[in-house]
Short mmCIF file of C-alpha atoms in Angstrom, two decimals:
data_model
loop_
_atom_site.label_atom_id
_atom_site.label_comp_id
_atom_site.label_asym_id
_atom_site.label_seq_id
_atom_site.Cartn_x
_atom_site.Cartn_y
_atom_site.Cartn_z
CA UNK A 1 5.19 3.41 0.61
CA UNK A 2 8.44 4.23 2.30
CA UNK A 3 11.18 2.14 2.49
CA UNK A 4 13.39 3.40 4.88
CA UNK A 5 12.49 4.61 8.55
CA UNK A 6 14.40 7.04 11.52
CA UNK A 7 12.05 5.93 14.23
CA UNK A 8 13.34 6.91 17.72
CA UNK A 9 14.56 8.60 19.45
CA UNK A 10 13.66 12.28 20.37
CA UNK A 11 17.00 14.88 21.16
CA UNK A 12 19.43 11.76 19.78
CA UNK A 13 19.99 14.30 16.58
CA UNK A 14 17.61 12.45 14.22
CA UNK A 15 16.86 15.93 12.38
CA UNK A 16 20.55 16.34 11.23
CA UNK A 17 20.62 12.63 10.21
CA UNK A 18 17.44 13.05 8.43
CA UNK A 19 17.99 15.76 6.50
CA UNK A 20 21.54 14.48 5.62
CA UNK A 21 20.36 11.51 4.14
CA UNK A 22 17.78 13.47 2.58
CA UNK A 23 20.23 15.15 0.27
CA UNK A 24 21.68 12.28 -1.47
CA UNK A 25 20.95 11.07 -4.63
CA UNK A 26 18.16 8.72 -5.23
CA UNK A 27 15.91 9.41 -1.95
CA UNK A 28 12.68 10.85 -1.72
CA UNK A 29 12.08 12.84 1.83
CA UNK A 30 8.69 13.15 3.27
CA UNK A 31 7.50 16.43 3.00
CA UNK A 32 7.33 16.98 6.59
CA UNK A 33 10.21 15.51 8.87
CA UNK A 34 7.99 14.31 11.59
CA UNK A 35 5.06 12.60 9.61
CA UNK A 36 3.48 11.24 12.99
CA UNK A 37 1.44 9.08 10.71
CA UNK A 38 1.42 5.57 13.03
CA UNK A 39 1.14 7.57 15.92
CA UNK A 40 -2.42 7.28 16.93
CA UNK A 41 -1.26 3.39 17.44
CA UNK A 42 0.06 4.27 20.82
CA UNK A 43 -2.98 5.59 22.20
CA UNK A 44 -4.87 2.78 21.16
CA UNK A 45 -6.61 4.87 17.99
CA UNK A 46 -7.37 4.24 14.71
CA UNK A 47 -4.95 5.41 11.50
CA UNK A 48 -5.86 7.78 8.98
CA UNK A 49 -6.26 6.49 5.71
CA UNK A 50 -2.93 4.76 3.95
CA UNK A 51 -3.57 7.41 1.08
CA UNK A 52 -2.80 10.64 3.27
CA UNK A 53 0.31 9.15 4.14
CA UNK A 54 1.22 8.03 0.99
CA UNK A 55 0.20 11.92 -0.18
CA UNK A 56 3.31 13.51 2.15
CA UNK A 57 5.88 11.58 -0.72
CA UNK A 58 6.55 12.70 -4.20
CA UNK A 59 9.37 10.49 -5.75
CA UNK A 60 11.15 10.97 -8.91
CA UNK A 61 11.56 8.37 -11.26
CA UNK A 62 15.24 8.02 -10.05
CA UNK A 63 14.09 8.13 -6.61
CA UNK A 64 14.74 4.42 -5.09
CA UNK A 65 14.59 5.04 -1.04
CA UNK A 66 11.67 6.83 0.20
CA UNK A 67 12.71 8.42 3.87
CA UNK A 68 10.57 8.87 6.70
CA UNK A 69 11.55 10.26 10.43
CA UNK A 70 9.39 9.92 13.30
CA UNK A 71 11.47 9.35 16.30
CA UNK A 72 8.63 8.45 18.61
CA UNK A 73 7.68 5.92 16.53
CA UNK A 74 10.21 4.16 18.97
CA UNK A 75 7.76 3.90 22.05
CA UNK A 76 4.61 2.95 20.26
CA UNK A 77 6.78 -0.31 20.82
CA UNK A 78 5.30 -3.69 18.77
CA UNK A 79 1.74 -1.86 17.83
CA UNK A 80 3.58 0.37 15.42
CA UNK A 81 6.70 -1.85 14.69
CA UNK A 82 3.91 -4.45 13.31
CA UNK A 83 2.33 -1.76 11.68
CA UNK A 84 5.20 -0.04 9.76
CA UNK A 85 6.04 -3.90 8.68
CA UNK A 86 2.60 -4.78 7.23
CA UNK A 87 2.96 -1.90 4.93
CA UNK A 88 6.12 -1.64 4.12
CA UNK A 89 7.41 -5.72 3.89
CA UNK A 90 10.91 -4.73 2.50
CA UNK A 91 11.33 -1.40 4.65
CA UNK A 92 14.35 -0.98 7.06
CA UNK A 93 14.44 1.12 9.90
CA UNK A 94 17.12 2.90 12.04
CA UNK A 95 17.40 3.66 15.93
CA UNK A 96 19.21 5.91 17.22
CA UNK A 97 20.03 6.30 21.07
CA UNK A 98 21.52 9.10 23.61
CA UNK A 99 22.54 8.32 26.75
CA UNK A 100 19.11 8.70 28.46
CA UNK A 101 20.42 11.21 31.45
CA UNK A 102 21.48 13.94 28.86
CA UNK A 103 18.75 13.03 26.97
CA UNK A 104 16.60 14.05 29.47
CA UNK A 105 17.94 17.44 30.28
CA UNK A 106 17.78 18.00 25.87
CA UNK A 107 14.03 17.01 26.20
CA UNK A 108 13.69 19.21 29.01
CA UNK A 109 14.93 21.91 27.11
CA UNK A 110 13.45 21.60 24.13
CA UNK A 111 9.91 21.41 25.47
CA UNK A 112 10.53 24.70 27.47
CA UNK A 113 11.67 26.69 24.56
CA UNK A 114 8.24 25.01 22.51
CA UNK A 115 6.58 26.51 25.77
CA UNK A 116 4.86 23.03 26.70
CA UNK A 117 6.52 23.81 29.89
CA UNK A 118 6.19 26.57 32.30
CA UNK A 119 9.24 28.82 31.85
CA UNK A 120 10.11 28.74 35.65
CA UNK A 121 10.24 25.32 35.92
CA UNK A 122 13.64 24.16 37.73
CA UNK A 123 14.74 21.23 36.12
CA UNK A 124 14.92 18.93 39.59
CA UNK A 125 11.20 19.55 39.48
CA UNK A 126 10.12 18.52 36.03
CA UNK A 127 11.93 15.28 37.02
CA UNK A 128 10.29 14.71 40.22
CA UNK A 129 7.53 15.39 38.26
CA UNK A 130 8.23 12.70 35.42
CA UNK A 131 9.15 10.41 37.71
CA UNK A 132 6.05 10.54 39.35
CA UNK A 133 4.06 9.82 36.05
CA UNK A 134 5.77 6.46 35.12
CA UNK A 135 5.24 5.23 31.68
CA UNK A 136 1.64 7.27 31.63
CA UNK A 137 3.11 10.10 29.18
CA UNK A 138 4.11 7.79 26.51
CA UNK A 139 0.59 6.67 25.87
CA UNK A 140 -1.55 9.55 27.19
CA UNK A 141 -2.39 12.46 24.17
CA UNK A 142 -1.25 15.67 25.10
CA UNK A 143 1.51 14.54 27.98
CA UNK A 144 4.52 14.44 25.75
CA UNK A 145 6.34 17.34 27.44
CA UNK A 146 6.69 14.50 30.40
CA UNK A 147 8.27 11.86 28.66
CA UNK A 148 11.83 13.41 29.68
CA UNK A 149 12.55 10.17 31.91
CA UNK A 150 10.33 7.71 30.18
CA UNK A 151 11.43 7.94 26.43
CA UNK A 152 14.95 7.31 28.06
CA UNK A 153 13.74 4.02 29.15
CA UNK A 154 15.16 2.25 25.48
CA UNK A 155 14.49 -1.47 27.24
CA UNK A 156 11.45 -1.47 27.67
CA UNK A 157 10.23 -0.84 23.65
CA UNK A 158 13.93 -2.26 22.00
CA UNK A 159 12.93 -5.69 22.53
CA UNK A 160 9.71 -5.34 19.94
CA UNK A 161 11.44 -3.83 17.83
CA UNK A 162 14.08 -6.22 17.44
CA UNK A 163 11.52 -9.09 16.87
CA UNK A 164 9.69 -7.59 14.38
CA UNK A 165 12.31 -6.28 12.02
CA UNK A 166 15.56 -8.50 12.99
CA UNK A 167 18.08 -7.68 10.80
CA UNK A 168 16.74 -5.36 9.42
CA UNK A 169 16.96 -3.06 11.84
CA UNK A 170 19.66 -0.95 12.94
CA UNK A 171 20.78 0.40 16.56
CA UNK A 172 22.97 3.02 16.64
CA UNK A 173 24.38 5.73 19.11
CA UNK A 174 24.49 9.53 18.68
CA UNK A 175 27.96 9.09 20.49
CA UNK A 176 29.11 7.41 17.38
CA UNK A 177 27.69 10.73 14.77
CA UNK A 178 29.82 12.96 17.50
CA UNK A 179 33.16 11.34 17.50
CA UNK A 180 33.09 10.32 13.65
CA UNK A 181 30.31 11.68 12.16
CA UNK A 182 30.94 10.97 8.47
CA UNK A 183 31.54 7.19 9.07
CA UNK A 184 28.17 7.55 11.36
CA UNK A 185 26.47 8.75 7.95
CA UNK A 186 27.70 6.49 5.76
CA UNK A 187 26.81 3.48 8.57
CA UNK A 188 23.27 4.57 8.84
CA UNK A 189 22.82 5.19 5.01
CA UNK A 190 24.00 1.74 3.99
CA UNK A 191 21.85 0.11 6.70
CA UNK A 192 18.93 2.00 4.69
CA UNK A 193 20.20 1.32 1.13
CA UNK A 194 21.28 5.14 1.15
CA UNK A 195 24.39 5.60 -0.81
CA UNK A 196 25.94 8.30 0.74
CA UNK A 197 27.83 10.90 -1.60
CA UNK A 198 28.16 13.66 0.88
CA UNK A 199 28.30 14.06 4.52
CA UNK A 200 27.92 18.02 5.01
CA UNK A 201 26.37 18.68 8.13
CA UNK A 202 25.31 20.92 10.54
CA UNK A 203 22.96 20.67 13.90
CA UNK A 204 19.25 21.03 13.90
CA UNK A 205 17.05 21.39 15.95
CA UNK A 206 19.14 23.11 18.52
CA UNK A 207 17.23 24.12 21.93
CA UNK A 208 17.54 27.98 22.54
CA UNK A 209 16.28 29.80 25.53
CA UNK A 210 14.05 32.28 24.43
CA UNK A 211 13.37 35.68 26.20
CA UNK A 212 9.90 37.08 24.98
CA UNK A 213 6.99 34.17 25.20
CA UNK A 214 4.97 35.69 23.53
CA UNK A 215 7.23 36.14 20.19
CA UNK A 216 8.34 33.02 20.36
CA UNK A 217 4.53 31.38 19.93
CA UNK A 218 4.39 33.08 16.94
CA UNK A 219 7.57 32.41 15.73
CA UNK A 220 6.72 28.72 16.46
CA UNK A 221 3.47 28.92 14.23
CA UNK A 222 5.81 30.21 11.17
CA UNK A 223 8.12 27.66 11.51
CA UNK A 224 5.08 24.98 11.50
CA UNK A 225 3.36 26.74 8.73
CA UNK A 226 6.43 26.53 6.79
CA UNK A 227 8.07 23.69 7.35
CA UNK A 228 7.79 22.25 3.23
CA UNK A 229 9.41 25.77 2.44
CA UNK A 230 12.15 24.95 4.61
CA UNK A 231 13.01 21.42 3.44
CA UNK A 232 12.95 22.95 -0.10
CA UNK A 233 15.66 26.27 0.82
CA UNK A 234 17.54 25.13 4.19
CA UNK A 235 19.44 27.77 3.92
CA UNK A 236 16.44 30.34 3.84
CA UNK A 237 15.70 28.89 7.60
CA UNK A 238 18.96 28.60 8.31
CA UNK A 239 19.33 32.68 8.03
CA UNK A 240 15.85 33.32 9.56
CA UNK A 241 16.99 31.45 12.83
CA UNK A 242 19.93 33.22 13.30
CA UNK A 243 18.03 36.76 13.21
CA UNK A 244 15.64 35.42 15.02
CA UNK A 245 17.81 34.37 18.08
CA UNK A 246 19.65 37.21 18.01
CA UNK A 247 16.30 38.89 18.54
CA UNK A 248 15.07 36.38 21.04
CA UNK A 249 17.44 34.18 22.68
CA UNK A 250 18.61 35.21 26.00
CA UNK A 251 21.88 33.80 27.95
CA UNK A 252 20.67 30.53 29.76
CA UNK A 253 21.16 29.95 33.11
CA UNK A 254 21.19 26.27 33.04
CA UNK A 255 22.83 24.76 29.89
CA UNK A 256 24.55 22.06 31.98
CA UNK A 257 22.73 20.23 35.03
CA UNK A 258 23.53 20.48 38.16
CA UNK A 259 25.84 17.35 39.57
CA UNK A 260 22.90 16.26 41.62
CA UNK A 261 20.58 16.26 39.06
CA UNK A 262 23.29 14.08 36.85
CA UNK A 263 23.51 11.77 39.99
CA UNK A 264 20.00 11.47 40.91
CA UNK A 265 19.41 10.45 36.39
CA UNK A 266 22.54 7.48 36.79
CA UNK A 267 20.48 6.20 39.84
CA UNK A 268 17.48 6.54 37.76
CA UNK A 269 18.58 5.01 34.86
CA UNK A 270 21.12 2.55 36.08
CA UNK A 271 18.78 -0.89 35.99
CA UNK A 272 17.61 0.08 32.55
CA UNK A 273 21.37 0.85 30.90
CA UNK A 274 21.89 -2.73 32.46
CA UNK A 275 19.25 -4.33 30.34
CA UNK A 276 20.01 -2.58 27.77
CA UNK A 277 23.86 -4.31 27.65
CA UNK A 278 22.23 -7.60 27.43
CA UNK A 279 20.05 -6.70 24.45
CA UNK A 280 22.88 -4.32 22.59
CA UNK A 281 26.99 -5.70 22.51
CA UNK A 282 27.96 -2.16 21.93
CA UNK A 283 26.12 0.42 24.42
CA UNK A 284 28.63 3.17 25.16
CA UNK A 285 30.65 2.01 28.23
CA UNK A 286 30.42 5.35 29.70
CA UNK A 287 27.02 5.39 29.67
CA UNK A 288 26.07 4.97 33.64
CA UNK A 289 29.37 4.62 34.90
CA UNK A 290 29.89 7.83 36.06
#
């Protein structure tokens, strides 16, 4: 079973991380980055057998960590916390937070270029529209393009997580891999009994407004199809992307939110950054003082 776990949160740049740490020596990957294994525990369903999870690793004898990411393992809060610690007794696991207004906007993003979203939707809508919905998207199949406001909510599920894995778990911030990212790397590797040899890096998983819908879906499928391929030749994907945007990418409009949309999240989020300071001695201080 694995040993060492990336388990929240989405658009915090746990794909770079991952497959940093997943080029050292001595640490088995899973063979998809996203397993999604324990996720079935958040809508209150049954798991798949132990043995199709254990099928997605394939360790070599000097393998000693065995790496999973799943950041939104995060807000399956204590069902999958308890879970991930009943198999895996010794296992460590890593947070990772953004502030949860940017956040947001990333998600937002994100799940309009995956075309969960409908490609005219203003941003100030999708969060009127979020907001509306609560908590429901976090534990409701099929409403995870609406978790843009929700999954920013990191009170309400930290708490769990800190009980069940206590020092053995580790909060960081992806403010921290911006301004130093090779002490970031080294911090989260030796948290996970990673020793970190290299810290080459380069962004994943970057949001790109795409022009034709249509292509896109079935450049989507590829990438899904594919996705061992690409953990085995980054570079292979790396050079696919970039012919592929320049093919399909078209100038955004909206890269940045607009100031009232950035005041309307630090209202939003405000009560929850403040619980979050009393459960965390180092949350960013910039975080909701603007």
């Amino acid at each position: 079973m694995p040993n060492a776990f990336i388990v929240g949160v989405p658009k915090s740049g746990t794909t770079t991380v991952f497959s940093a740490l997943s080029a050292q020596p001595g640490v088995c990957p899973s063979q998809t980055k996203e397993a999604h294994f324990f996720d079935p525990l958040k809508f209150g369903e049954p798991l798949p057998p132990l043995s199709e999870y254990e099928a997605l690793f394939a360790p070599r004898p000097e393998d000693t960590v065995l790496l999973e990411a799943t950041p939104g393992y995060f807000h399956g809060g204590a069902a999958i916390a308890e879970k991930i610690r009943e198999i895996s007794p010794e296992g460590r696991v890593a947070i990772i937070l953004r502030e949860p207004g940017a956040r947001a906007f990333s998600w937002y993003r994100f799940q309009r270029t995956r075309l969960k979203l409908d490609q005219g939707l203003s941003f100030e809508e999708y969060i009127s529209k979020c907001e509306a919905l609560g908590l429901e998207p976090e534990s409701t199949r099929g409403e995870g393009a609406w978790t843009g406001l929700s999954g920013g909510l990191y009170a309400t599920w930290l708490p769990e997580w800190q009980r069940v894995f206590g020092d053995d778990l580790l909060v960081m911030f992806s403010d921290e891999f911006r301004e130093a990212p090779d002490k970031a790397l080294r911090r989260i590797g030796a948290h996970l009994r990673i020793d970190v040899a290299q810290t080459e890096t380069d962004d994943k998983n970057v949001s790109v407004d795409i022009s034709n819908p249509r292509l896109q879906k079935v450049a989507l499928k590829i990438n899904n199809a594919g996705e061992r391929l690409w953990r085995r030749f980054p570079g292979l994907k790396r050079r696919l992307m970039g012919a592929y945007y320049k093919l399909n990418a078209k100038k955004a409009q909206d890269k940045r939110m607009s100031p009232e949309a950035r005041e309307r999240l630090d209202r939003y989020f405000a009560d929850s950054i403040d619980e979050l300071r009393m459960l965390l001695p180092n949350v960013p201080e910039k975080w909701g003082t603007r």
